[in-house]
Coordinates of C-alpha atoms and ligand atoms in Angstrom, one line a residue:
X82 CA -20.8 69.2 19.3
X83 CA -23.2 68.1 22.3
X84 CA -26.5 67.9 21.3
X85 CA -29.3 67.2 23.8
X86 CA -32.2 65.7 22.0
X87 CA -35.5 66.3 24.2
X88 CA -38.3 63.6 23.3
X89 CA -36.5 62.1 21.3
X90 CA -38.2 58.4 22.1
X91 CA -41.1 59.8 20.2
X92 CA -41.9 59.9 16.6
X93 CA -40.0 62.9 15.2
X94 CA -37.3 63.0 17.8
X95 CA -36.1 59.1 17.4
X96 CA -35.7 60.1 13.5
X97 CA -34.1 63.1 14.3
X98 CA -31.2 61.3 16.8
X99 CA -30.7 58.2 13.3
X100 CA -30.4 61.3 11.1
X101 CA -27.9 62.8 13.4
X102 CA -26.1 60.1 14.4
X103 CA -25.8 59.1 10.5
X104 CA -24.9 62.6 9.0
X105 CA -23.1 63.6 12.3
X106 CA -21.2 60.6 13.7
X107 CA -18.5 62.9 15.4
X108 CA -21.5 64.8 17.7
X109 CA -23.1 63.4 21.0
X110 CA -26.5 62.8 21.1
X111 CA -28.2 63.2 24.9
X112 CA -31.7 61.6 24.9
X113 CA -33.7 63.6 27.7
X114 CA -37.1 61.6 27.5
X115 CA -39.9 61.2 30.4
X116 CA -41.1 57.8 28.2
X117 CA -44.9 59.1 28.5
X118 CA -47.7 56.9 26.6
X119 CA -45.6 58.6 23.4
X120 CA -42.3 57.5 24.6
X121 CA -40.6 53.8 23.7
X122 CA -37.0 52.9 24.5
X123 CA -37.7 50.3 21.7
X124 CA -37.6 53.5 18.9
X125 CA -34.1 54.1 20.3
X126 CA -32.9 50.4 20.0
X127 CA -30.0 50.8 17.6
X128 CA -29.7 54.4 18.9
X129 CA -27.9 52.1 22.1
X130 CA -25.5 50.4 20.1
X131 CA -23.7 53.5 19.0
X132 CA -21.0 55.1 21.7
X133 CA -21.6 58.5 20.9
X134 CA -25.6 58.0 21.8
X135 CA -26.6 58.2 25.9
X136 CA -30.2 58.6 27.0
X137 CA -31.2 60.2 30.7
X138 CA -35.1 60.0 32.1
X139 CA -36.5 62.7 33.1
X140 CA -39.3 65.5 32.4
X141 CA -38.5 68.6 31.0
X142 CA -40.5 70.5 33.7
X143 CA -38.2 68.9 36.5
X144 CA -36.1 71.9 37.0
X145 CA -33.5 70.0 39.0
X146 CA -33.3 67.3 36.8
X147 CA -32.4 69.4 33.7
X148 CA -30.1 71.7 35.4
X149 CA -28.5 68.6 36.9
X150 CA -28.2 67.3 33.2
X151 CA -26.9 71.0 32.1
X152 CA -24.2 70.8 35.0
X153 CA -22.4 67.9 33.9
X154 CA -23.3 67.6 30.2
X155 CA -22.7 71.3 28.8
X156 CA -24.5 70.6 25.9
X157 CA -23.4 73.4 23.1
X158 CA -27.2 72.9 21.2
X159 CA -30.4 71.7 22.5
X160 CA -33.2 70.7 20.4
X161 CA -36.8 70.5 21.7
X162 CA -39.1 67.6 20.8
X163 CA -40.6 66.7 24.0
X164 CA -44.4 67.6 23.7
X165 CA -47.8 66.5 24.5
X166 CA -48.5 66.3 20.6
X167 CA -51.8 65.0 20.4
X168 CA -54.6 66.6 19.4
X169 CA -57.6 64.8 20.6
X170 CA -55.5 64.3 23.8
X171 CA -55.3 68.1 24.3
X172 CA -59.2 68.5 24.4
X173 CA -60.0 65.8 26.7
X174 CA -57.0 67.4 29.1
X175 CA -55.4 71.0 28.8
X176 CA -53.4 70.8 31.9
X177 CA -50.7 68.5 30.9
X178 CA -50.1 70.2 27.6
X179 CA -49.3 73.6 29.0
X180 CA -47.4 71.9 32.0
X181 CA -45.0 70.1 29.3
X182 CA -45.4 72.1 26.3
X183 CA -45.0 76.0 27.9
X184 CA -43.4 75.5 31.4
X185 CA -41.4 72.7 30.1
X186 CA -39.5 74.8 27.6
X187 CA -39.1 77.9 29.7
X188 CA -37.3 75.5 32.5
X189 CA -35.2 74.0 29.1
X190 CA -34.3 77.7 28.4
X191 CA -33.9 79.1 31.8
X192 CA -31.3 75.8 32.0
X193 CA -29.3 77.3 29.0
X194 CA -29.2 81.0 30.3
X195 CA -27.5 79.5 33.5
X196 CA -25.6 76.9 31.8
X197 CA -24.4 79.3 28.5
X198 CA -25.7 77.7 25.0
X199 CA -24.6 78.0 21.4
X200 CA -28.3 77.2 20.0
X201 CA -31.5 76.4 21.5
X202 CA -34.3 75.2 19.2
X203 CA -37.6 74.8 19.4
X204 CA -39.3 72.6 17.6
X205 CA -42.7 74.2 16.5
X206 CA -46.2 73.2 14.5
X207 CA -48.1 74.9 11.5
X208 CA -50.6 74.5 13.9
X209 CA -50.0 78.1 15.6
X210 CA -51.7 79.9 12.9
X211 CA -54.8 78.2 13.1
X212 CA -56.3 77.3 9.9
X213 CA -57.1 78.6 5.7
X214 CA -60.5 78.0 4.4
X215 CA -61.0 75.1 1.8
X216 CA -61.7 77.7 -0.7
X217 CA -59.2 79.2 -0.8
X218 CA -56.2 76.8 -2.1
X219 CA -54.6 80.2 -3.0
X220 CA -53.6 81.0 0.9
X221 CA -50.4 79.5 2.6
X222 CA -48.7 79.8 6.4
X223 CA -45.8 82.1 6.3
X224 CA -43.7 83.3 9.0
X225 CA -45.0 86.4 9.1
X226 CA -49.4 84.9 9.6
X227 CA -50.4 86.0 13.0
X228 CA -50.6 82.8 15.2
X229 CA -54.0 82.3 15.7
X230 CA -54.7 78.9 17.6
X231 CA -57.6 76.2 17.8
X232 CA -57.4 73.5 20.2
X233 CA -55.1 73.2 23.7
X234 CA -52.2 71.5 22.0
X235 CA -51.9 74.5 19.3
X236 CA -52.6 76.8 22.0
X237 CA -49.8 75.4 24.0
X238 CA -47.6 75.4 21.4
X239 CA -48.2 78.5 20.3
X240 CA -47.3 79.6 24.2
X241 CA -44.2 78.0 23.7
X242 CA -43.0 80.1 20.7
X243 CA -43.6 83.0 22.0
X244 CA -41.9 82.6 25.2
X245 CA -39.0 81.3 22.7
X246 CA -38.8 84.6 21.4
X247 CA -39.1 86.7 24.5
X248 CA -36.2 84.9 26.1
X249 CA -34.5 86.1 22.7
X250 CA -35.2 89.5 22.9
X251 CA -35.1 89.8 26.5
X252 CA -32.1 87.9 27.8
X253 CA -30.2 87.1 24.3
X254 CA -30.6 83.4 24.4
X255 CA -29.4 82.3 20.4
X256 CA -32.7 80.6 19.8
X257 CA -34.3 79.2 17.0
X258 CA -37.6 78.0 15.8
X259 CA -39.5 75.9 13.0
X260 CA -42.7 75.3 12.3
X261 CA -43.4 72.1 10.5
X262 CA -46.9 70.8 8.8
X263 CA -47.6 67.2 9.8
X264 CA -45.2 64.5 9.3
X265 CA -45.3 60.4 8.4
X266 CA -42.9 57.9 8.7
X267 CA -41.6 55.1 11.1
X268 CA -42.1 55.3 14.6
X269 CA -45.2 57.1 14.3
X270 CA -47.4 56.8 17.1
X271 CA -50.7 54.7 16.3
X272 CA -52.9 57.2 17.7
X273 CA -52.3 59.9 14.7
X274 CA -54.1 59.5 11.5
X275 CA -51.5 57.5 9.2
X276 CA -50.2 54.9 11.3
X277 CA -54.2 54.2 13.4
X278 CA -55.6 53.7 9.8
X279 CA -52.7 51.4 8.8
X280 CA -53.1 49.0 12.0
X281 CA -57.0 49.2 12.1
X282 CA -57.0 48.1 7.9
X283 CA -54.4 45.0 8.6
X284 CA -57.1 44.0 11.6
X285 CA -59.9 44.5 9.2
X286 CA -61.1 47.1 11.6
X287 CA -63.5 50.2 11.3
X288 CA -61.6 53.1 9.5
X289 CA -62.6 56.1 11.9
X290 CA -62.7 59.4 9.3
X291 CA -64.1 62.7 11.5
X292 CA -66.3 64.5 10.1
X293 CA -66.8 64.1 6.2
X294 CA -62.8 63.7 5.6
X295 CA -62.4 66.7 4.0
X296 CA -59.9 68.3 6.6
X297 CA -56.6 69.1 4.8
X298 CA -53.1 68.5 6.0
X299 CA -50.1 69.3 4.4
X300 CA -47.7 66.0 4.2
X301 CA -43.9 66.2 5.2
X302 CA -42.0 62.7 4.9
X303 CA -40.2 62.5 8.5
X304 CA -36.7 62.6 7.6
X305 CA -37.0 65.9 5.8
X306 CA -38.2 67.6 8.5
X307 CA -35.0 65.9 10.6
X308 CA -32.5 67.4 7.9
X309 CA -34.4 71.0 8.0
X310 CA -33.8 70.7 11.9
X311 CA -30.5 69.8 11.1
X312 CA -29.9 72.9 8.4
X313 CA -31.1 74.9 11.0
X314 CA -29.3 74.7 13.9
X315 CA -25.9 74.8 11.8
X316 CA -26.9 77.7 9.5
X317 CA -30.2 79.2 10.5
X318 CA -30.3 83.1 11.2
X319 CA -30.8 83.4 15.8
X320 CA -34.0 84.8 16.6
X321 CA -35.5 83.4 13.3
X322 CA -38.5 81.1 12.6
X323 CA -38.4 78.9 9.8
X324 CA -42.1 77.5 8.3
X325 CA -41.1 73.5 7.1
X326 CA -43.8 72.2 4.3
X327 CA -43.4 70.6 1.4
X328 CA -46.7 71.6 -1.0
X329 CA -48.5 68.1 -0.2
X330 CA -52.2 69.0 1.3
X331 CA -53.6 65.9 1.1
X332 CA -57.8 65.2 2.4
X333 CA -57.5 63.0 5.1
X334 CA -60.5 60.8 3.1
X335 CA -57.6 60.7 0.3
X336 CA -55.2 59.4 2.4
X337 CA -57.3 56.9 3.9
X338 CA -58.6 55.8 0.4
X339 CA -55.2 55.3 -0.5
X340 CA -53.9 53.3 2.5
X341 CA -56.6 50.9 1.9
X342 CA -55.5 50.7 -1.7
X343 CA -52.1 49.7 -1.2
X344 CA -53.1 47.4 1.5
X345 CA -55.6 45.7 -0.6
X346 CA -58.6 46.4 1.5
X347 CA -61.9 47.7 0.8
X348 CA -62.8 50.8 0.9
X349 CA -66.1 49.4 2.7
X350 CA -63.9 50.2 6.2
X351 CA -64.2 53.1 6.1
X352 CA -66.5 54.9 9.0
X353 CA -67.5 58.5 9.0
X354 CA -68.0 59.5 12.8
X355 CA -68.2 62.5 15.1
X356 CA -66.3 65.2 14.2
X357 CA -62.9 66.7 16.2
X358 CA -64.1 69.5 18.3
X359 CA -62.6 72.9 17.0
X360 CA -61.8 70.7 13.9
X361 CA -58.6 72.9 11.9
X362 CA -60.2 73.0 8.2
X363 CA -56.7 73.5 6.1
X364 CA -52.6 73.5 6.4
X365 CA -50.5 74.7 3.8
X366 CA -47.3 75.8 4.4
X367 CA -45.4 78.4 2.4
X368 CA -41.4 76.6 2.8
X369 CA -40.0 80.0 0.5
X370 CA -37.9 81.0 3.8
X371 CA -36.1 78.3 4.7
X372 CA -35.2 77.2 0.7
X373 CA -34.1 80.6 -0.1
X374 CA -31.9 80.9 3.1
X375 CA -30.9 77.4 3.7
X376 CA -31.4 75.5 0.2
X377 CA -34.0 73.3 1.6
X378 CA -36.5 71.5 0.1
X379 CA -38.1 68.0 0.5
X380 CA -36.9 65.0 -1.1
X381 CA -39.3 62.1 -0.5
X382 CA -42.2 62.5 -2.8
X383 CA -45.4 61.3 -0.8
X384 CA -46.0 58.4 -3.4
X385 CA -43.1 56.8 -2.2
X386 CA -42.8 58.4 1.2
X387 CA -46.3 56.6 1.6
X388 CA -45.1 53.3 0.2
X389 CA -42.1 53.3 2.6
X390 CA -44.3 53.9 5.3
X391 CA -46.9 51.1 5.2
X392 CA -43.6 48.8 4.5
X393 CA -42.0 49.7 7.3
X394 CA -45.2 49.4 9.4
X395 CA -45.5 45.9 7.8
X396 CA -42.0 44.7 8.7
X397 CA -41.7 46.0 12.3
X398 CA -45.3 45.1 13.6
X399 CA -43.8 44.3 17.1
X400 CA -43.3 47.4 17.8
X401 CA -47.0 48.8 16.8
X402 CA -48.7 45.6 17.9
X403 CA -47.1 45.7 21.7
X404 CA -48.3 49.6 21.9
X405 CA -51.8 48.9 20.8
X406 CA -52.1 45.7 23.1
X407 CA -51.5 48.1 26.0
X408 CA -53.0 51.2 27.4
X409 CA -53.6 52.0 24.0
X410 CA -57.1 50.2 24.1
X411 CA -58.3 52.1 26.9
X412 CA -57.6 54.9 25.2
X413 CA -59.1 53.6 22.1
X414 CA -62.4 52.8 23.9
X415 CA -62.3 56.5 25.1
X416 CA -62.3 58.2 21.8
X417 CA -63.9 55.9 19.4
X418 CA -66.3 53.8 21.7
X419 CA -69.3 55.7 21.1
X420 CA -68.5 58.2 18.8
Ligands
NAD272 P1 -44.6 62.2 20.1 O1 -45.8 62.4 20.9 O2 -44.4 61.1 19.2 O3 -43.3 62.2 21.1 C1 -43.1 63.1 22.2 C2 -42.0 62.7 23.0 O4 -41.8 63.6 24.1 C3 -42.2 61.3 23.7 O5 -41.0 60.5 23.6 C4 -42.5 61.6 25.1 O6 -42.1 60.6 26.1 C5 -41.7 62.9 25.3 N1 -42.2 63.8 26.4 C6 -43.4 64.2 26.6 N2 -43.5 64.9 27.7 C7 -42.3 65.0 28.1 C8 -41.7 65.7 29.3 N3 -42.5 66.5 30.1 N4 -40.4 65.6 29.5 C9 -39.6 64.9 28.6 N5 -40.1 64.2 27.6 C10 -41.4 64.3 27.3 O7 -44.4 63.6 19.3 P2 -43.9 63.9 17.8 O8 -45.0 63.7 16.9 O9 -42.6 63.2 17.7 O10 -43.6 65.5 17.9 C11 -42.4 66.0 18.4 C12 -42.4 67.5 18.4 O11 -42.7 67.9 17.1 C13 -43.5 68.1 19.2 O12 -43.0 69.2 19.9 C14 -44.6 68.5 18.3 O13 -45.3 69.6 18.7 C15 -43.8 68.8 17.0 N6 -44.4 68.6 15.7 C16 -45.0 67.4 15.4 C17 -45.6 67.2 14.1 C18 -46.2 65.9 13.8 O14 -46.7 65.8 12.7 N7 -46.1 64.8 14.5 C19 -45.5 68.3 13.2 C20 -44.9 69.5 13.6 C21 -44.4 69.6 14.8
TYD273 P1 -53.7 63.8 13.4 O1 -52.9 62.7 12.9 O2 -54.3 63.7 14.8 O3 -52.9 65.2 13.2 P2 -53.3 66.7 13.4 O4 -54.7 66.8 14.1 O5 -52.2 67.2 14.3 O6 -53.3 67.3 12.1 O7 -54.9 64.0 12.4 C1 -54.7 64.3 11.1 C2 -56.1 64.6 10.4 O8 -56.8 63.3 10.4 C3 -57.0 65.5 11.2 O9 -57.7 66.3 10.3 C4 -57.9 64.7 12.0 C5 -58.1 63.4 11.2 N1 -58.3 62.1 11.9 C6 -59.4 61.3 11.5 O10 -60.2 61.6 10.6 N2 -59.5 60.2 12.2 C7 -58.7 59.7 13.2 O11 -58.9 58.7 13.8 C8 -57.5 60.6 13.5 C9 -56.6 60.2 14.6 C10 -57.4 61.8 12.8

């Protein structure tokens, strides 16, 4: 198989190209990456050594640059990572998200009505239904909760999916979708939660919770969200969404209580500030679906998804420490100056 692998210099879609190359080794993987602020050829390093692995720059809103991709790759599967993923990124400035995250995947799946596809998938958020109350540990995301969006990025997201779907029902296109709560994991950009608070507690730096820390996210180790892709595109139903969650709501004040733990710094770090705008209380994701239908179920337990996590970010600091010395602390300034 030819697989095209949008964004996949980011986070989720670097893993996703290892785990294929790995469990796959007879595919080709296509890297079709802009390299925004998210993107880093440095993610893909080993990716290069491998003969089956090619990567192409370009945006996924170029219409001429993917259909000149399409024309001479005929890929048989695509798989969509390429976002604006940020949150806090998505209320300072809407625009770019719905230019990537909406027209971006209608020109991906215009390419593959013209170019003929065997799978197109979309790779979605938890974040489209919105939020549960606190109270109410009892309520989970299915497939079936109406999408019910808070901030730009969901919003745009949420756009996405739905165009996903009409090109499904409308023109037959043999897509896909999941919806996945948040993941950790190598390669994660330092802007998100996990990896900011590792790299601010090794620099001794403020810890910067929002709010009072009691916002809850639901906890998927990276490379079991890569093998539910993965289950997906070879045995998932077309036209079907599949939720991706593995029962691990975690308060982000936990979390960052327990990164300073295993670092061996104090909890004294720690800095309540401002909180998000729009601010999602609670994810939980209901995974029923996609284990009775495709047997999957996460296998990293967070205690040692966690562990591996801060290890990694210990033993590959280059990578972190050349993004932050960058851009990154304009951004920084921006969002935590004077918050
Ligand atoms: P990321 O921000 O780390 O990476 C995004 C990648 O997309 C980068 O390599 C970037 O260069 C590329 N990109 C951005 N705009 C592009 C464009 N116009 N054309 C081509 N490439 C472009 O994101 P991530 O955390 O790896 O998330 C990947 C996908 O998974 C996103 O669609 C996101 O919505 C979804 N998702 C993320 C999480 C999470 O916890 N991170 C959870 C569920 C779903
Ligand atoms: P984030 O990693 O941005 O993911 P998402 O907003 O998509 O869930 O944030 C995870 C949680 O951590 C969210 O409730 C916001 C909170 N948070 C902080 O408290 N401080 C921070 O500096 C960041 C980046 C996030």
């Amino acid at each position: 198989m030819k697989i095209i692998v949008t964004g996949g210099a980011g986070f989720i879609g670097g893993n996703f190209v290892y785990y294929e190359l790995k469990n796959h080794p007879e595919d080709e993987i296509i890297c079709f990456d802009k390299l925004t602020y998210a993107g880093n050829l440095e993610t893909l390093e080993d990716a290069f050594k491998n003969k089956k692995f090619k990567f192409v720059k370009a945006d996924i809103a170029d219409r001429k640059a993917v259909y000149k991709l399409f024309g001479e790759e005929k890929p048989d599967v695509v798989v969509n990572f390429a976002a604006e993923s940020h949150v806090d990124r998505s209320i300072e400035n809407p625009e770019i998200f719905l230019q990537t995250n909406v027209l971006g995947t209608q020109v991906l799946m215009d390419a593959c009505r013209k170019y003929g596809i065997k799978r197109y998938h979309q790779v979605s958020t938890d974040e489209v239904y919105g939020d549960l109350p606190l109270d109410r540990p009892d309520l989970f995301f299915t497939e079936n909760t109406p999408l019910h969006t808070s901030s730009p990025y969901s919003a745009s997201k949420a756009g996405a999916d739905l165009l996903v779907l009409a090109y499904h029902r409308t023109y037959g296109l043999p897509v896909t979708i999941s919806r996945c709560s948040n993941n950790y994991g190598p390669y994660h950009f330092p802007e998100k939660l996990i990896p900011l608070m590792i790299a601010n507690a090794l620099a001794d730096k403020p810890l910067p919770v929002y709010g009072k820390g009691e916002n809850v996210r639901d906890w998927l180790y990276v490379e079991d969200h890569c093998k539910a892709i993965d289950l997906i595109i070879h045995n998932g139903r077309v036209g079907e969404v599949y939720n991706v969650g593995g029962h691990n709501e975690m308060a982000n004040i936990d979390i960052v209580k327990l990164i300073c733990k295993e670092l061996g710094k104090p909890e004294s770090l720690i800095t309540y500030v401002t909180d998000r705008k729009g601010h999602d209380l609670r994810y939980a994701i209901d995974p029923t679906k996609i284990h009775n239908e495709l047997g999957w179920l996460p296998e990293t337990k967070f205690e040692d998804g966690i562990k591996k996590t801060i290890k990694w970010y210990l033993d590959n600091k280059e990578w972190w420490q050349e993004i932050i010395s960058g851009e990154y602390q304009n951004y920084y300034e921006k969002m935590y100056g004077d918050r």
